[in-house]
Structures are given as C-alpha cells and as structure tokens.
PDB file of C-alpha atoms in Angstrom:
ATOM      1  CA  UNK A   1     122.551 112.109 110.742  1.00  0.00           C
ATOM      2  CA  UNK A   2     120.767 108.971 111.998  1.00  0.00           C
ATOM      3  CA  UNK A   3     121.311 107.745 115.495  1.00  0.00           C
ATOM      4  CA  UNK A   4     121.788 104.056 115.952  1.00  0.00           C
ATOM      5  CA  UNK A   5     121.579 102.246 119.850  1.00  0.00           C
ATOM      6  CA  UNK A   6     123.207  99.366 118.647  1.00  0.00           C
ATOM      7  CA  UNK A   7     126.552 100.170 117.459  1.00  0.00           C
ATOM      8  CA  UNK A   8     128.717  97.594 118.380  1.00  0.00           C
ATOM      9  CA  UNK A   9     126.381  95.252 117.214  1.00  0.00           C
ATOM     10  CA  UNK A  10     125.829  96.463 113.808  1.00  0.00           C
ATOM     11  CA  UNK A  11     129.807  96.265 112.983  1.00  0.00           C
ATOM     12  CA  UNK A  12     130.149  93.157 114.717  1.00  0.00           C
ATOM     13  CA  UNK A  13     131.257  89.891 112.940  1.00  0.00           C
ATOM     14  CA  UNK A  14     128.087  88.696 114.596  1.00  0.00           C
ATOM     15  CA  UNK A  15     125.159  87.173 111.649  1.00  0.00           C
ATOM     16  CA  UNK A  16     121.945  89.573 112.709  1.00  0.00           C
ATOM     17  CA  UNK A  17     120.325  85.955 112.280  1.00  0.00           C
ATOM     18  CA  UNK A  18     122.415  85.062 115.289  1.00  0.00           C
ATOM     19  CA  UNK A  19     121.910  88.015 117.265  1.00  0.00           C
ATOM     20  CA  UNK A  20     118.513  87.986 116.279  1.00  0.00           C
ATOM     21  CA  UNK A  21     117.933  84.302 117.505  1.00  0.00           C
ATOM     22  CA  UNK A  22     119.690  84.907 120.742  1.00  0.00           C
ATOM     23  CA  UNK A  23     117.494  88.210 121.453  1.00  0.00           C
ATOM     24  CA  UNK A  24     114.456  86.214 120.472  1.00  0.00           C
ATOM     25  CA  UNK A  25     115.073  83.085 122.782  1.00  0.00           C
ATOM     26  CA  UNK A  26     116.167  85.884 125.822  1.00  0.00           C
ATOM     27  CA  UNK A  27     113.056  87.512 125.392  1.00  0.00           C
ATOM     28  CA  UNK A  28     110.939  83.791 125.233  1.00  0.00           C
ATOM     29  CA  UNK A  29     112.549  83.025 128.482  1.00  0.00           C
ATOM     30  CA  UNK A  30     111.562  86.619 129.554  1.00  0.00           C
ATOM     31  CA  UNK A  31     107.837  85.887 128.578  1.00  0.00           C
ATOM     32  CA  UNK A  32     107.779  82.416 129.327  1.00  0.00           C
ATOM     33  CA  UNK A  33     108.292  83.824 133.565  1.00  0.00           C
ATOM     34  CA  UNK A  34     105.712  86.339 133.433  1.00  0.00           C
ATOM     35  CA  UNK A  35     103.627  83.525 131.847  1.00  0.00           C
ATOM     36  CA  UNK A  36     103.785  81.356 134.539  1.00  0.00           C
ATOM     37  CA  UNK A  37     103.491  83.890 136.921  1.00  0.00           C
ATOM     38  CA  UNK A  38     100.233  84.597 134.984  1.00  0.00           C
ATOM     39  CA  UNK A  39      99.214  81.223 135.487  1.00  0.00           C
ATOM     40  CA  UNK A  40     100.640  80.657 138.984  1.00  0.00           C
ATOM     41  CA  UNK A  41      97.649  83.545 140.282  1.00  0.00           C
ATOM     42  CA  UNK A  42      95.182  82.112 138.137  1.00  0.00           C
ATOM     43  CA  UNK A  43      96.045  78.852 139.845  1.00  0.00           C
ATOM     44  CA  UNK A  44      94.865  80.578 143.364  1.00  0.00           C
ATOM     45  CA  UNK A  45      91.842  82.131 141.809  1.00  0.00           C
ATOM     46  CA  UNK A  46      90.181  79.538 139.577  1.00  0.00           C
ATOM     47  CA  UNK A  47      92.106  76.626 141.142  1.00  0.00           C
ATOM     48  CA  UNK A  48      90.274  73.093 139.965  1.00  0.00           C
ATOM     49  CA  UNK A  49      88.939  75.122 136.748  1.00  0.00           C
ATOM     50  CA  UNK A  50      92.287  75.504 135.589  1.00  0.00           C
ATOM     51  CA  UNK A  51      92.768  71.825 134.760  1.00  0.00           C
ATOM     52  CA  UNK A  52      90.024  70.920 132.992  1.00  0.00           C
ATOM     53  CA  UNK A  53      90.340  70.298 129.354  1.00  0.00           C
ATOM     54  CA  UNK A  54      88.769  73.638 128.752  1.00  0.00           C
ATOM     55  CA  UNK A  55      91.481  75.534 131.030  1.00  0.00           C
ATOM     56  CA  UNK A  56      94.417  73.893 129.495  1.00  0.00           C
ATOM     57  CA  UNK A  57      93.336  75.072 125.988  1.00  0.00           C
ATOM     58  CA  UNK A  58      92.802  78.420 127.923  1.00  0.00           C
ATOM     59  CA  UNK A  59      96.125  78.314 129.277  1.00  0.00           C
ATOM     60  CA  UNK A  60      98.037  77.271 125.593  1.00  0.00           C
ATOM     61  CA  UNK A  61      96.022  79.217 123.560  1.00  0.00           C
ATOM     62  CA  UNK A  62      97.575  82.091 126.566  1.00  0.00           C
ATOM     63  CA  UNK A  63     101.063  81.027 125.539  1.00  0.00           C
ATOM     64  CA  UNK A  64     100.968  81.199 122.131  1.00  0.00           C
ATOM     65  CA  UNK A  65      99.689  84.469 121.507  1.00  0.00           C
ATOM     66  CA  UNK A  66     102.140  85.593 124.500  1.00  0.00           C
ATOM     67  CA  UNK A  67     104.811  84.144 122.020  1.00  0.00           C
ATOM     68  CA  UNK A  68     103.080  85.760 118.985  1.00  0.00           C
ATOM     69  CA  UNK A  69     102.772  89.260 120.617  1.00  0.00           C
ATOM     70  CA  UNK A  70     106.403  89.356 122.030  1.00  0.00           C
ATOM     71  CA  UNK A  71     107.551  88.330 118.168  1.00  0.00           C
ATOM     72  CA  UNK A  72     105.345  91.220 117.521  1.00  0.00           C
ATOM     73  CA  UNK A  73     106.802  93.841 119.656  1.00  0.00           C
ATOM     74  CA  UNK A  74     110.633  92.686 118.687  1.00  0.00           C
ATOM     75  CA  UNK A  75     109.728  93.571 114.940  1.00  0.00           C
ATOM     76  CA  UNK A  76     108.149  96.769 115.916  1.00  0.00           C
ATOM     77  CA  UNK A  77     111.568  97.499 118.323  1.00  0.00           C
ATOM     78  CA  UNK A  78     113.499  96.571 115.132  1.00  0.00           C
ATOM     79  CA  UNK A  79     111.525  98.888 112.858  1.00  0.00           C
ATOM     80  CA  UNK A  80     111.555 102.119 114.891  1.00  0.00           C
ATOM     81  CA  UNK A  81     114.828 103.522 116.478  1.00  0.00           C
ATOM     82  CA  UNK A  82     113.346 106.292 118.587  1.00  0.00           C
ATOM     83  CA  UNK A  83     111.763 104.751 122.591  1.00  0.00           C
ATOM     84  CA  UNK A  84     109.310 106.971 122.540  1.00  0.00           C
ATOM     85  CA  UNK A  85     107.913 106.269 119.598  1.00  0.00           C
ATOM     86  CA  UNK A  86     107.826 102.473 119.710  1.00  0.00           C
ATOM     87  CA  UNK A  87     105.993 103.568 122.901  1.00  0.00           C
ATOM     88  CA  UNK A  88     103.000 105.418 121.461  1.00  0.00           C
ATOM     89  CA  UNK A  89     102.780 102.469 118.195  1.00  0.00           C
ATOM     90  CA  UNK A  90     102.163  99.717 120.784  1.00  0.00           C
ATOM     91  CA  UNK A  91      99.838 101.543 122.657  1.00  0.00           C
ATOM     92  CA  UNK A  92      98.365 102.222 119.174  1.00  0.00           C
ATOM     93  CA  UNK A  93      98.497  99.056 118.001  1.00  0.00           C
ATOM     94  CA  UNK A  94      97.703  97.120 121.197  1.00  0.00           C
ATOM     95  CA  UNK A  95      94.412  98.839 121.889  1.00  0.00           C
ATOM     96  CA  UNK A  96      93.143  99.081 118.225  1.00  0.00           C
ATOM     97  CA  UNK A  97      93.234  95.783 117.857  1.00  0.00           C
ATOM     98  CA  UNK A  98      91.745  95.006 121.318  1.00  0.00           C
ATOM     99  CA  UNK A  99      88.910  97.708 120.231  1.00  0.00           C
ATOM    100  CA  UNK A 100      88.380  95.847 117.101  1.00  0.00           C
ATOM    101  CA  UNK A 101      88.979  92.486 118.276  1.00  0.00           C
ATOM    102  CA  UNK A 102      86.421  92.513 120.524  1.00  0.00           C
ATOM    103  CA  UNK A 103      88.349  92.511 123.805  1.00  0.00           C
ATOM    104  CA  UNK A 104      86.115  95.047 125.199  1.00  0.00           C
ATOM    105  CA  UNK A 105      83.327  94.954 123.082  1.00  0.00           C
ATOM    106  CA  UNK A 106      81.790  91.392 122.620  1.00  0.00           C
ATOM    107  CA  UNK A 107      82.419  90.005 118.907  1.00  0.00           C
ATOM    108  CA  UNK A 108      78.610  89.610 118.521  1.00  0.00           C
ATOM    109  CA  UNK A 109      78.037  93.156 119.294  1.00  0.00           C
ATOM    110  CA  UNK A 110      80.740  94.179 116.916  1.00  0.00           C
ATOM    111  CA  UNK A 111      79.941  94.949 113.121  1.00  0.00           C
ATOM    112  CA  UNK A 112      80.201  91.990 110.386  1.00  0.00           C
ATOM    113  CA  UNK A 113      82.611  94.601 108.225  1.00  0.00           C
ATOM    114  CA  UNK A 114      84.897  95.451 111.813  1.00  0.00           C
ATOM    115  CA  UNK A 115      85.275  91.744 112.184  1.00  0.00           C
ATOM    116  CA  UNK A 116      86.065  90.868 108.852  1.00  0.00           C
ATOM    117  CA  UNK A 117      89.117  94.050 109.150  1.00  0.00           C
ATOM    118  CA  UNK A 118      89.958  92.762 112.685  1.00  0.00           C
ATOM    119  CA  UNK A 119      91.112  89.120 110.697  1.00  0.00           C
ATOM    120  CA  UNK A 120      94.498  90.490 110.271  1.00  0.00           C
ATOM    121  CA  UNK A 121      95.561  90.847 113.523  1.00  0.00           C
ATOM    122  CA  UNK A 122      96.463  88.155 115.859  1.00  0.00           C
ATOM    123  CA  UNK A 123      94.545  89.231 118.950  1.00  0.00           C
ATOM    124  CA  UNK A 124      91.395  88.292 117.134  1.00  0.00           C
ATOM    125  CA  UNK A 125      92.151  84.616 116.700  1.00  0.00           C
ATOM    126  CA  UNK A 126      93.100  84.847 120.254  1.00  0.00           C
ATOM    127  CA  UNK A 127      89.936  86.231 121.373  1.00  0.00           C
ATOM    128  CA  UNK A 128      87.664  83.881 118.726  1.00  0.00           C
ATOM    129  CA  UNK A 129      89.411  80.906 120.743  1.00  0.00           C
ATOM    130  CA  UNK A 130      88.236  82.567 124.232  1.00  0.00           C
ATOM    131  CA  UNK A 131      85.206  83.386 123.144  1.00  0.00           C
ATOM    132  CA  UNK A 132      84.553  79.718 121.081  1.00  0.00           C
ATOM    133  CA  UNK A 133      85.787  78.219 124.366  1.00  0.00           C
ATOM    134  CA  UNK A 134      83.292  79.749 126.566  1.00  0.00           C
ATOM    135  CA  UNK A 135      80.172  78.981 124.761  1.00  0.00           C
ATOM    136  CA  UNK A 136      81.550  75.126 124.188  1.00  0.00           C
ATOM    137  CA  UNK A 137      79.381  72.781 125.783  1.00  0.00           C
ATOM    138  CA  UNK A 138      81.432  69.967 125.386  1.00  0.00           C
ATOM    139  CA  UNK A 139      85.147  68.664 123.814  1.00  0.00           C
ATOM    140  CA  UNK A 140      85.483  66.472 121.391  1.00  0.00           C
ATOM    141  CA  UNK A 141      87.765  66.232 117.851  1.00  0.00           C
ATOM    142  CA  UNK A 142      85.006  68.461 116.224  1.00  0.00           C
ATOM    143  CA  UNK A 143      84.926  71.187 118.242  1.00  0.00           C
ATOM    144  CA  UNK A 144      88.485  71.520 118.624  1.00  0.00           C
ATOM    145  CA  UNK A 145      89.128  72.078 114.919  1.00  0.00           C
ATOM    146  CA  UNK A 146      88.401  75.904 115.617  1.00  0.00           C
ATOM    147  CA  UNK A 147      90.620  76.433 118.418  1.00  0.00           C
ATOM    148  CA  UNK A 148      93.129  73.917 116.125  1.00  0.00           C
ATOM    149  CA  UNK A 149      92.437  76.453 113.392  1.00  0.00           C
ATOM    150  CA  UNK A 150      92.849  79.408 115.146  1.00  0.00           C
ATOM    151  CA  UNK A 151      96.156  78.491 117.867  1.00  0.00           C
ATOM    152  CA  UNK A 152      97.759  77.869 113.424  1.00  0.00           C
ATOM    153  CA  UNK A 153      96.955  81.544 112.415  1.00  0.00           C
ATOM    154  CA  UNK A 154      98.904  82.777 115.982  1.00  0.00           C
ATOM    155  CA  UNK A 155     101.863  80.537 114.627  1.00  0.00           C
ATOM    156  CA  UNK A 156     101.379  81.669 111.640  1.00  0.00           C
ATOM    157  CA  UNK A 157     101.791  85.406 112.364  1.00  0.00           C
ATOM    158  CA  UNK A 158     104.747  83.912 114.994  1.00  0.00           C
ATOM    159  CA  UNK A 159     106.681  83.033 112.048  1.00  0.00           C
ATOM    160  CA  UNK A 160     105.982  85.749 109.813  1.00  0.00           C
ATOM    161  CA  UNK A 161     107.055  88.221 112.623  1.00  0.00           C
ATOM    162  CA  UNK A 162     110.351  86.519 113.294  1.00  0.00           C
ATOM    163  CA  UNK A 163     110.708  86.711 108.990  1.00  0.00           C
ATOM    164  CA  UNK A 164     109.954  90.311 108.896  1.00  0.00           C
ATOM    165  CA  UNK A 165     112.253  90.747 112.066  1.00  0.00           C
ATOM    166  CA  UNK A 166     115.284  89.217 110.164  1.00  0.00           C
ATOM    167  CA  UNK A 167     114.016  91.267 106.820  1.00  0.00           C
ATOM    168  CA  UNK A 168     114.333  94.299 108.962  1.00  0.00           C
ATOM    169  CA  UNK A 169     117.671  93.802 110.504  1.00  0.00           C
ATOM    170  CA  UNK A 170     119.018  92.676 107.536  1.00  0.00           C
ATOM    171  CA  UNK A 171     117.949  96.066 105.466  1.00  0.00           C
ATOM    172  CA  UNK A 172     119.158  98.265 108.984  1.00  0.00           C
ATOM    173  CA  UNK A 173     123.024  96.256 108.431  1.00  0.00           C
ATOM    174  CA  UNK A 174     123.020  98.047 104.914  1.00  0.00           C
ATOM    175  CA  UNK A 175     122.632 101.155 105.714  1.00  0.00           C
TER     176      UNK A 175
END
C-alpha cells in the first residue's frame, strides 16, 4: 500500500498547476529571505566590493541559481515520497555535482572528460560564471556574453525543473 503526505490535496478540486504555482512562489519568497540575508553579511564583509559591476553580477548570478536549485529540490520533493530519502539524494546530488563542478576542486585542475560530464548540471554554469568573473580584468559587452550565456543555461534548467515538477504531479494525481 503506498503512503501519500498529501491527501487532501491530491482529492482536492485544486489544478496541481495551481497548487504547484502557489508552493513554488511560497518557497521563492522563502529563498528570496535567506538570499538577502546572504547578501546582507556579505554587505559587512566585502562592503564597497559588493557594488562594483563585478559584485552585482556576483550577487545575480547568486540569485538565479538560488532560484534554479530551490526549483531543483521541489522536483526532487515531488519525485520521492519518503523524508529520508529525499534527504540522502540531495546530499547525493548536491555534493556530486559540487565535486565535479569544481566547487572544491578548481575547474583547471579538474579533467577535460569530468568537465565535459559536469555540463549537465546547473552548479557548473554557476561556478564557470564565478570562476570567469574572477579572472576578468575588465567589463565590457564582450566579456559579458559568457556570464550572459551561462545566467540562460540556470534559466534554462529553472524552467525545465518547474516542467518536470508539473509532469510529476500530474502522473502522482493518476495514481
């Protein structure tokens, strides 16, 4: 017999797009706080740094993979009924892709064939703007064609999280 947390909300007259949309907004708002909380400390630390041209790409390239991960982790909530285990997959998940990303390895020290494998997940075009950003000398249309690039695949991976999200649902109402 399968368990199901969300009863009342599976026989509700409520569209899962709906419910869906209002859990995904919530949990923006949600992020959006810790965000500028995030910002608020890095505001004492780095103070002038943080508004330079440099630190506002910093800070939205910040914000959009906050929004991309959190679209992330409502799919992966959506997918897997049991706490514990969604628990263990985003540890899983999380520090793979920070391993292979090159979050705690430099990219440069990192395989050409681990790179090319750590394209499909977003923290990598995250970390290719940080690390593009720190080696930029200076700002101009050019060089922001990367980070332009890059802040498009986040978005990109946004939207095709919130899809899969409403895929999910969907295919949970059925059963």
């Amino acid at each position: 017999k399968k368990e199901y947390p969300n009863k009342r909300t599976i026989i509700s007259s409520m569209n899962y797009k709906k419910y869906n949309r209002i859990i995904l907004l919530s949990s923006l708002i949600y992020a959006l706080a810790i965000y500028l909380l995030y910002i608020l400390v890095a505001l004492i630390i780095f103070k002038e740094e943080l508004f330079t041209m440099k630190g506002l790409i910093y800070m939205l390239n910040l914000l959009v993979f906050d929004f991309t991960s959190l679209a992330l982790a409502l799919l992966i909530a959506n997918i897997i009924n049991n706490k514990n285990a969604i628990s263990g997959i985003v540890n899983v998940i999380s520090l793979g892709s920070a391993f292979l990303c090159g979050a705690f390895i430099p990219t440069k020290w990192l395989p050409s064939s681990v790179l090319t494998f750590a394209h499909i997940f977003p923290s990598y075009w995250y970390i290719n703007t940080n690390d593009y950003l720190q080696n930029l000398e200076s700002i101009n249309i050019n060089s922001l064609k990367v980070v332009g690039l890059n802040t498009l695949m986040l978005f990109i991976y946004f939207i095709v999280f919130i899809v899969l999200t409403n895929i999910v649902t969907k295919q949970k109402r059925k059963i």
